[in-house]
PDB file of C-alpha atoms in Angstrom:
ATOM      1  CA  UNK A 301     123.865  96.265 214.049  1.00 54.00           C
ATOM      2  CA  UNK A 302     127.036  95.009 212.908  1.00 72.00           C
ATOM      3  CA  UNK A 303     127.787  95.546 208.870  1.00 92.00           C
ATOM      4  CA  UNK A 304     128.947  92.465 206.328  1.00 96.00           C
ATOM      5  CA  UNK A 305     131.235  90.621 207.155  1.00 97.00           C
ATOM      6  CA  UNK A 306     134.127  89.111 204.695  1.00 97.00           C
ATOM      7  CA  UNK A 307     136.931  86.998 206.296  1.00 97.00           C
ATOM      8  CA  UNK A 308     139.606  87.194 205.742  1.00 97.00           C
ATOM      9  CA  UNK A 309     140.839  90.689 204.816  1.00 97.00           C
ATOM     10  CA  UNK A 310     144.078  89.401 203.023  1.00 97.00           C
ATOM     11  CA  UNK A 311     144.575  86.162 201.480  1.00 98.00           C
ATOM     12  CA  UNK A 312     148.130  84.746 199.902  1.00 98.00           C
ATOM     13  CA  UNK A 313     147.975  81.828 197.532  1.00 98.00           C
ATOM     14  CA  UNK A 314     150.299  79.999 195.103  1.00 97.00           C
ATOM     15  CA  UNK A 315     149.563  79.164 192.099  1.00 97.00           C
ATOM     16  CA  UNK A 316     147.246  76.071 192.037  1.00 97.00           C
ATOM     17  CA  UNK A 317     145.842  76.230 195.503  1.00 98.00           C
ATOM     18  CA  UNK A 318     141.976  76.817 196.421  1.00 98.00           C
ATOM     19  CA  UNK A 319     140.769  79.705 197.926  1.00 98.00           C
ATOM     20  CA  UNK A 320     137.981  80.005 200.243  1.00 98.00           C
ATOM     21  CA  UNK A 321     136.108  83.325 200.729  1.00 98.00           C
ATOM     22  CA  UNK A 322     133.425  83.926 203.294  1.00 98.00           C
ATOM     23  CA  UNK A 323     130.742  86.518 203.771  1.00 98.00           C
ATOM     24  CA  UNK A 324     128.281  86.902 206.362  1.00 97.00           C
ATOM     25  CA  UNK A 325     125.403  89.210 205.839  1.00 95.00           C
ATOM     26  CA  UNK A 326     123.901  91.801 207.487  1.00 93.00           C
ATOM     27  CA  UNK A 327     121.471  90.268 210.256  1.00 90.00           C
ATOM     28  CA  UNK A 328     118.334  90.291 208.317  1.00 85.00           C
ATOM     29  CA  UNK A 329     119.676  90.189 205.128  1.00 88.00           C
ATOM     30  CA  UNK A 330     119.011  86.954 203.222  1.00 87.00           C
ATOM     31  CA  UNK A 331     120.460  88.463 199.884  1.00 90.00           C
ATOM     32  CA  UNK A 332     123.671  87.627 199.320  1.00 94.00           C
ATOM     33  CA  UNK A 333     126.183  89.152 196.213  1.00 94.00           C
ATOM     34  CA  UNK A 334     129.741  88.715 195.049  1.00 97.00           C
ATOM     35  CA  UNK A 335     131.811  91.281 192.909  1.00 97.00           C
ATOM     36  CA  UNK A 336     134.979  91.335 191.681  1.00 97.00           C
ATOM     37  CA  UNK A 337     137.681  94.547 191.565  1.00 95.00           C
ATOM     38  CA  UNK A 338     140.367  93.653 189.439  1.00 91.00           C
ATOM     39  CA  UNK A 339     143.611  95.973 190.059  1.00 86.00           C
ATOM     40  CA  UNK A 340     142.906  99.505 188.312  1.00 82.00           C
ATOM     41  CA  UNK A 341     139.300  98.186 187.133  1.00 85.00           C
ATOM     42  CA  UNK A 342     135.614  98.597 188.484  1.00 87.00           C
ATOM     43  CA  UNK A 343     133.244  96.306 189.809  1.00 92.00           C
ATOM     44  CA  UNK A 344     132.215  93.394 187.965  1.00 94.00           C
ATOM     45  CA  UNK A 345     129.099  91.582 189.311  1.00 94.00           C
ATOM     46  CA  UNK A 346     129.987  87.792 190.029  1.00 96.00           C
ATOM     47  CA  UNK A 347     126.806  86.263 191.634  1.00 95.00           C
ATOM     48  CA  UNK A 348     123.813  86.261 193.123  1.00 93.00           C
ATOM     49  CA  UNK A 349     122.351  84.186 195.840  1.00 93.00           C
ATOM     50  CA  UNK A 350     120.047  84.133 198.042  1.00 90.00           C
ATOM     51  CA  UNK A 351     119.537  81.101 201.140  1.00 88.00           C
ATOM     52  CA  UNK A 352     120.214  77.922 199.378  1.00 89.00           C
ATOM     53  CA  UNK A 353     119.534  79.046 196.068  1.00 92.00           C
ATOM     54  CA  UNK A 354     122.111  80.627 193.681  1.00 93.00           C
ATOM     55  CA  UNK A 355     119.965  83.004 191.285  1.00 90.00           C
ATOM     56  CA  UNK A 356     121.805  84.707 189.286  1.00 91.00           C
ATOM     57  CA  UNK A 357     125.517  83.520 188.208  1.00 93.00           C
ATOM     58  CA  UNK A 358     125.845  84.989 184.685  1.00 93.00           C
ATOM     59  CA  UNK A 359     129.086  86.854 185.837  1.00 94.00           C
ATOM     60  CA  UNK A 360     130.702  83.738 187.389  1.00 95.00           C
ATOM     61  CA  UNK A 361     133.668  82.334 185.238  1.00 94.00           C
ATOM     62  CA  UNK A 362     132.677  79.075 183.791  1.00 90.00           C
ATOM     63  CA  UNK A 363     135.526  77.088 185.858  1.00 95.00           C
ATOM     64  CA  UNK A 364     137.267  77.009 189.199  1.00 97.00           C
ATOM     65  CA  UNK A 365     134.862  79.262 190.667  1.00 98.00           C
ATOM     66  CA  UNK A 366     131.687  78.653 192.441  1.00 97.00           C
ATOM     67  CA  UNK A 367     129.541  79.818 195.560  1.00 97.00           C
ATOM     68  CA  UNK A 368     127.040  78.958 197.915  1.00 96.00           C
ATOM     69  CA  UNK A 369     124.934  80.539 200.979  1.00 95.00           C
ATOM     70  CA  UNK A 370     123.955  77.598 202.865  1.00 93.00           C
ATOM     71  CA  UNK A 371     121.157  77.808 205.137  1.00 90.00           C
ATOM     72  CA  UNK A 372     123.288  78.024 208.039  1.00 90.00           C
ATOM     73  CA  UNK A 373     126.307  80.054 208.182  1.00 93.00           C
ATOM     74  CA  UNK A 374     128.609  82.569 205.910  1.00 95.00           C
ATOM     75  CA  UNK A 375     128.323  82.490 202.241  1.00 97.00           C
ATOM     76  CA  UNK A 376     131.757  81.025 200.600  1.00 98.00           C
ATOM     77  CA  UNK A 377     133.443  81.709 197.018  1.00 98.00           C
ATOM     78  CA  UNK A 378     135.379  79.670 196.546  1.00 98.00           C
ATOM     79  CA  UNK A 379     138.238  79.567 193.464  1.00 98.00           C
ATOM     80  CA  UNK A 380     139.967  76.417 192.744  1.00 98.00           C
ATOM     81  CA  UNK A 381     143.381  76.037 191.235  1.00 98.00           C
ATOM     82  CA  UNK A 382     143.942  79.533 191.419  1.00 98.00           C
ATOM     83  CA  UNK A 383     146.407  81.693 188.905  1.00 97.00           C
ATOM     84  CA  UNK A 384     147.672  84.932 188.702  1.00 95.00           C
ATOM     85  CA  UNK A 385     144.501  86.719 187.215  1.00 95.00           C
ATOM     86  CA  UNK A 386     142.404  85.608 189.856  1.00 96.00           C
ATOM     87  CA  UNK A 387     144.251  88.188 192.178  1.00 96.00           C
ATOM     88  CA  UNK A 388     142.008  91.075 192.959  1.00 96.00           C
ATOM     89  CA  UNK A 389     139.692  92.901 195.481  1.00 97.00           C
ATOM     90  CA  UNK A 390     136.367  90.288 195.801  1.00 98.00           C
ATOM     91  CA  UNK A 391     133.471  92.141 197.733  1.00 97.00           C
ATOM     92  CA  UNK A 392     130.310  90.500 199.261  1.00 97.00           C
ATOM     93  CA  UNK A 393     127.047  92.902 200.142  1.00 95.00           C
ATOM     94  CA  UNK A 394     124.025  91.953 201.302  1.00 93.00           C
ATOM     95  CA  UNK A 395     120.228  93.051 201.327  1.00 88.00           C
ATOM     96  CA  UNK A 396     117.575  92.659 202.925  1.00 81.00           C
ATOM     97  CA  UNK A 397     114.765  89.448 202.908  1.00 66.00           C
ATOM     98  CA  UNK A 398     112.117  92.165 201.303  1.00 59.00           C
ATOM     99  CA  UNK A 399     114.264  93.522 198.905  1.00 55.00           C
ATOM    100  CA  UNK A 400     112.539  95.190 196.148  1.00 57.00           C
ATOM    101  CA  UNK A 401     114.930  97.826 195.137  1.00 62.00           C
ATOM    102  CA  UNK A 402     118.991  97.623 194.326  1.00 64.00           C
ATOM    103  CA  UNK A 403     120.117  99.278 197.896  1.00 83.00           C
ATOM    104  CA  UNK A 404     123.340  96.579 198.416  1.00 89.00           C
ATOM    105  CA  UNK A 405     125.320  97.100 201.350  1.00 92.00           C
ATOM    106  CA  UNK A 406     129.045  96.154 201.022  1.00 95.00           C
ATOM    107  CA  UNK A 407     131.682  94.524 203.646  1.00 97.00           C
ATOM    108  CA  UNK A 408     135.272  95.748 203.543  1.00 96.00           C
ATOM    109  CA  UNK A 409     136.421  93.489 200.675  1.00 97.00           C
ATOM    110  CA  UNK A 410     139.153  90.338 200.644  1.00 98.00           C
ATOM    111  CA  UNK A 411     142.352  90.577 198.884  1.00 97.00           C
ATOM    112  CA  UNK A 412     143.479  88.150 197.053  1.00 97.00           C
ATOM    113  CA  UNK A 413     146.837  87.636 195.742  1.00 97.00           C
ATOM    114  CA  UNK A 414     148.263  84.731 194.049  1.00 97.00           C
ATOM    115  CA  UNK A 415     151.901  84.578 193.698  1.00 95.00           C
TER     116      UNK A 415
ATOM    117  CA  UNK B1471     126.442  98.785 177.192  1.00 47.00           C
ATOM    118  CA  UNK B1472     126.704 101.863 179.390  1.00 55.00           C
ATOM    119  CA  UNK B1473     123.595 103.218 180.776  1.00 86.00           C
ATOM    120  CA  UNK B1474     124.728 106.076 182.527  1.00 93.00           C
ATOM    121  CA  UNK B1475     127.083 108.601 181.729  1.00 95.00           C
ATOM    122  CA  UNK B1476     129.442 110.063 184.056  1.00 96.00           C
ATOM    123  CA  UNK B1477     132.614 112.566 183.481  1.00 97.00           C
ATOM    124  CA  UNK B1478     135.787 110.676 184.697  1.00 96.00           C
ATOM    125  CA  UNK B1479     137.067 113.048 187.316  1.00 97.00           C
ATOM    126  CA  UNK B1480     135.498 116.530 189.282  1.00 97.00           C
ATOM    127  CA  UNK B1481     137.067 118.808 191.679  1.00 96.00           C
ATOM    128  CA  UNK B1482     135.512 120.576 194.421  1.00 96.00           C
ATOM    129  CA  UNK B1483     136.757 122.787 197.546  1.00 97.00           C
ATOM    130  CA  UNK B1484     136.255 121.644 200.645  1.00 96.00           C
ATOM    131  CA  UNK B1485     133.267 123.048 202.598  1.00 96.00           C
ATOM    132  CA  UNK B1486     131.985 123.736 198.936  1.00 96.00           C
ATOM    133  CA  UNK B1487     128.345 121.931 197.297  1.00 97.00           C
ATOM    134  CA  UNK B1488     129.751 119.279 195.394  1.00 97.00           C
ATOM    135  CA  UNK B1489     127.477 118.461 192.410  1.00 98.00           C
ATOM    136  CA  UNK B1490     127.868 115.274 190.387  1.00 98.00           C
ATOM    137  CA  UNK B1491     125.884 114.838 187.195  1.00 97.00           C
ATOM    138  CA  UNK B1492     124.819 111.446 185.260  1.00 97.00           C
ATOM    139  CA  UNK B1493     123.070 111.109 182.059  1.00 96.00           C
ATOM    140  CA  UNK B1494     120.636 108.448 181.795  1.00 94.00           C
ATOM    141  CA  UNK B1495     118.771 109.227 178.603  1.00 92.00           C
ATOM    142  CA  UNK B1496     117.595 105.204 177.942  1.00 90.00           C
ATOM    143  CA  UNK B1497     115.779 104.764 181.435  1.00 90.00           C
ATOM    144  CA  UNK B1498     113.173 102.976 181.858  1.00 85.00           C
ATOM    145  CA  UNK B1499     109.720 103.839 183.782  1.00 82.00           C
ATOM    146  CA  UNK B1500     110.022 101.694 186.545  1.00 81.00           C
ATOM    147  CA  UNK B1501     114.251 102.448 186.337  1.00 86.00           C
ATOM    148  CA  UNK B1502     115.437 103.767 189.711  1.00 89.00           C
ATOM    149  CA  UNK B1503     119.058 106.179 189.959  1.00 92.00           C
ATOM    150  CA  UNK B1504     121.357 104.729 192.635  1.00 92.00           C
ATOM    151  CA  UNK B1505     124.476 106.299 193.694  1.00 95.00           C
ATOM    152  CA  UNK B1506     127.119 104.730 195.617  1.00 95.00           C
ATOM    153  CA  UNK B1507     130.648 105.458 196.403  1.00 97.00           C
ATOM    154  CA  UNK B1508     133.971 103.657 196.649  1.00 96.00           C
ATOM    155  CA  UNK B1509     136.563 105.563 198.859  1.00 95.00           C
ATOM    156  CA  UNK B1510     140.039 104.080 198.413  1.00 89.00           C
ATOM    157  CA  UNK B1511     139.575 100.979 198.427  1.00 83.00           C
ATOM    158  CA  UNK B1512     136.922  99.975 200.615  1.00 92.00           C
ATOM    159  CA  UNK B1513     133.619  98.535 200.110  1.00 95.00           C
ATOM    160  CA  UNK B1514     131.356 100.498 197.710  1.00 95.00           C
ATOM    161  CA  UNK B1515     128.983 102.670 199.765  1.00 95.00           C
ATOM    162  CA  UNK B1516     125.071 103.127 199.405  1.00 93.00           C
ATOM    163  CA  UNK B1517     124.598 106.961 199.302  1.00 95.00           C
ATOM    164  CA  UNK B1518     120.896 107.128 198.127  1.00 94.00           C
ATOM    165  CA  UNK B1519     118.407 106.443 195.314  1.00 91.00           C
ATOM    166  CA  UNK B1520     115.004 107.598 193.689  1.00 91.00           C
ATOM    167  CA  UNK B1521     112.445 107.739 190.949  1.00 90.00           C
ATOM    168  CA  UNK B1522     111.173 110.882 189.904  1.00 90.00           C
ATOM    169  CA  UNK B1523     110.827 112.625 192.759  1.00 86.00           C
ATOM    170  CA  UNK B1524     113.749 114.764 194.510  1.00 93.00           C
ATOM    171  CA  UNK B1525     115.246 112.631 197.750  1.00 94.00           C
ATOM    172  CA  UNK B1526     117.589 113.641 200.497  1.00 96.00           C
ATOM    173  CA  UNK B1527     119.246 112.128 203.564  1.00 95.00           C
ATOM    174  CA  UNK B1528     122.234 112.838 205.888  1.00 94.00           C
ATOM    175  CA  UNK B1529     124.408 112.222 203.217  1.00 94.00           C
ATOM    176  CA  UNK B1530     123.360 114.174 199.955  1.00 97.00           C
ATOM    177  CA  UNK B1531     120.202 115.214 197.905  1.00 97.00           C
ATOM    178  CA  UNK B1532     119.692 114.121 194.682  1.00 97.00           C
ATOM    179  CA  UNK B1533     117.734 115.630 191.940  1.00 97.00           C
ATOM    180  CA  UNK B1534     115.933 113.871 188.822  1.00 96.00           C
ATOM    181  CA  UNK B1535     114.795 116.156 185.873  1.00 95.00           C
ATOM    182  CA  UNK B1536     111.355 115.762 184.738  1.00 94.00           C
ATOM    183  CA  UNK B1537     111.806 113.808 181.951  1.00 94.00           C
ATOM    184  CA  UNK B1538     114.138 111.550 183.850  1.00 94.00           C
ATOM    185  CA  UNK B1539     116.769 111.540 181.692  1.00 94.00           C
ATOM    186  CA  UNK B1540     119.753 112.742 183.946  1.00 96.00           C
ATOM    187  CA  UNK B1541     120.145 113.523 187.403  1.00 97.00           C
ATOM    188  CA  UNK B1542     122.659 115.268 189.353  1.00 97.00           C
ATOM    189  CA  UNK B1543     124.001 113.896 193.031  1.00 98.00           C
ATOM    190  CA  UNK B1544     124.462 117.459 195.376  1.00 98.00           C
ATOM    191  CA  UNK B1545     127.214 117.046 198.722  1.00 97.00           C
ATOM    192  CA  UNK B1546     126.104 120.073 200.153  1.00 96.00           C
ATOM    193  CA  UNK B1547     128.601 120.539 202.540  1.00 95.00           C
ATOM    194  CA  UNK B1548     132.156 118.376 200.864  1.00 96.00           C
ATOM    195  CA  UNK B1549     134.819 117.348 203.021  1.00 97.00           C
ATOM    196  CA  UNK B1550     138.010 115.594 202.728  1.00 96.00           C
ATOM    197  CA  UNK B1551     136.433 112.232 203.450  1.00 95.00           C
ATOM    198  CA  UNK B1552     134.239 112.904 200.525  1.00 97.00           C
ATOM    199  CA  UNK B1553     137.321 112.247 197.920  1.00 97.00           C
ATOM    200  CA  UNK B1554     136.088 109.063 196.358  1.00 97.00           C
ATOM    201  CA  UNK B1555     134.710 107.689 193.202  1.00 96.00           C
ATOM    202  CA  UNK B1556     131.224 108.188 192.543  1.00 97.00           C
ATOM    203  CA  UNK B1557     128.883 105.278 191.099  1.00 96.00           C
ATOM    204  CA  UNK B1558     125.461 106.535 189.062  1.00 95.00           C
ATOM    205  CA  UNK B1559     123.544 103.071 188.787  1.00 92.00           C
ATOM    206  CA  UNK B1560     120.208 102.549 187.633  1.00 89.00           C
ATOM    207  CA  UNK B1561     118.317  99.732 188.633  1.00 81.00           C
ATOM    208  CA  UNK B1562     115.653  97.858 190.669  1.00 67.00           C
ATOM    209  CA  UNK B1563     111.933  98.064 189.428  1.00 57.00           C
ATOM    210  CA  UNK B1564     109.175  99.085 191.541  1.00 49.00           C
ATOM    211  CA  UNK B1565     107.812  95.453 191.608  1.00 45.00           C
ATOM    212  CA  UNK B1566     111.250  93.691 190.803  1.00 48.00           C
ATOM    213  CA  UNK B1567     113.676  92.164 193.164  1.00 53.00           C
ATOM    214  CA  UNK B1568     116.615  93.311 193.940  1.00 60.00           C
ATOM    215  CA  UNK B1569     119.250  92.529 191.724  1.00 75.00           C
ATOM    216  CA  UNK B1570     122.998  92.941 190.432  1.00 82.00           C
ATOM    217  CA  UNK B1571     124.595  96.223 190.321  1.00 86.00           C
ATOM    218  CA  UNK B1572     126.408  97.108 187.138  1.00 88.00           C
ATOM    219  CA  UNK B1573     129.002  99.707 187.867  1.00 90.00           C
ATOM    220  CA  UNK B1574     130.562 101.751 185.538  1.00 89.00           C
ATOM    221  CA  UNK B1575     133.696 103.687 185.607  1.00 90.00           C
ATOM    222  CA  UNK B1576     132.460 106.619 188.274  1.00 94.00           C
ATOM    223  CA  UNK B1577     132.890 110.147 188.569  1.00 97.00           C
ATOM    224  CA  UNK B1578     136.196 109.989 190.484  1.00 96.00           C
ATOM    225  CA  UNK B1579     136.010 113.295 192.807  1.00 98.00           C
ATOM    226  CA  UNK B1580     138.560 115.080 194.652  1.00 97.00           C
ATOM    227  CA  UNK B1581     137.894 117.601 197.467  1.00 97.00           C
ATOM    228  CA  UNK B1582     141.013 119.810 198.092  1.00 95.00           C
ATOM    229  CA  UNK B1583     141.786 122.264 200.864  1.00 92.00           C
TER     230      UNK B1583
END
């Protein structure tokens, strides 16, 4: 049973450009968050969402950023117009369709760095 | 707003019981203790989680005091790959859905030779 998936591992932007971010979950899994490591910081939650339905997005900044999990297919961040601050670790985890307690499992993370 | 309370850094010898305590005085009844890890890096890791009663699994035990107000994450057996930093998260009612983890700053542990 293959883990989350976030593509790609590393991602290089200037200043200005849009990034894309993509998760896929755990097979199963229709539970989809994103969380945010900025350098020498923990975890911030960013969002919540679950198939076609963002439910929680009280830790998403207010502009450039936004996220879906269509019913088909990897859930995307994406970041428009990206700067300098928006460099840092983003994880995706996923649980599963009956999920009634916090257990979140993670994928491996995507760098981001803006230059 | 901190629920939990962790100390910022532990030692422990390798092949030694590593035990990793978090205070959680404001829980809630329905409040469940969730520990996860982050080794260098990587993706935070789901170690286990529990109520009131004692649990344990492949990875670790964990033990909740009666009143529920701390709780204290046991490695029995630590190993080099255990070096990581140690999440105490409460969360997800009995009846709730699952929701967003709030991490705090960790127990960051090192297991040395």
């Amino acid at each position: 049973n293959a883990g989350v998936m976030q593509n790609p591992r590393h991602l290089v932007r200037r200043r200005g450009q849009e990034a894309r971010l993509r998760c896929s979950p755990m097979k199963g899994h229709s539970h989809v968050y994103w969380y945010r490591q900025l350098p020498e910081e923990g975890l911030k939650f960013m969002v919540y969402l679950q198939k076609e339905n963002i439910i929680d997005e009280s830790g998403m900044p207010k502009e450039r950023f936004s996220a879906e999990f269509p019913k088909e297919g990897p859930s995307i961040l994406r970041i428009q117009q990206v700067v300098r601050g928006d460099s840092a670790a983003y994880f995706c985890a996923s649980a599963p369709r009956e999920a009634s307690t916090d257990t979140q499992y993670f994928g491996p993370g995507t760098r981001l760095t803006v230059l | 707003d901190a629920k939990t309370t962790q100390p910022t850094s532990m030692d422990c010898a390798e092949g030694r019981a590593a035990n990793l305590p978090c205070n959680h005085s404001t829980i809630s009844g329905n409040e469940y203790v969730y520990w996860y890890r982050q080794i260098h890096s990587q993706g935070p890791q789901y170690i286990i989680h529990g109520l009131k009663n004692n649990e344990t699994n492949e990875m670790a035990s964990l033990i909740i005091t009666e009143d529920r107000k701390s709780s204290t994450l046991i490695l029995p057996h630590a190993t080099l790959r255990d070096t990581a930093v140690y999440y105490c998260i409460l969360g997800g009612g009995i009846t709730g859905t699952a929701s967003k983890l709030t991490f705090g700053t960790g127990t960051r542990l090192q297991v040395t030779l």
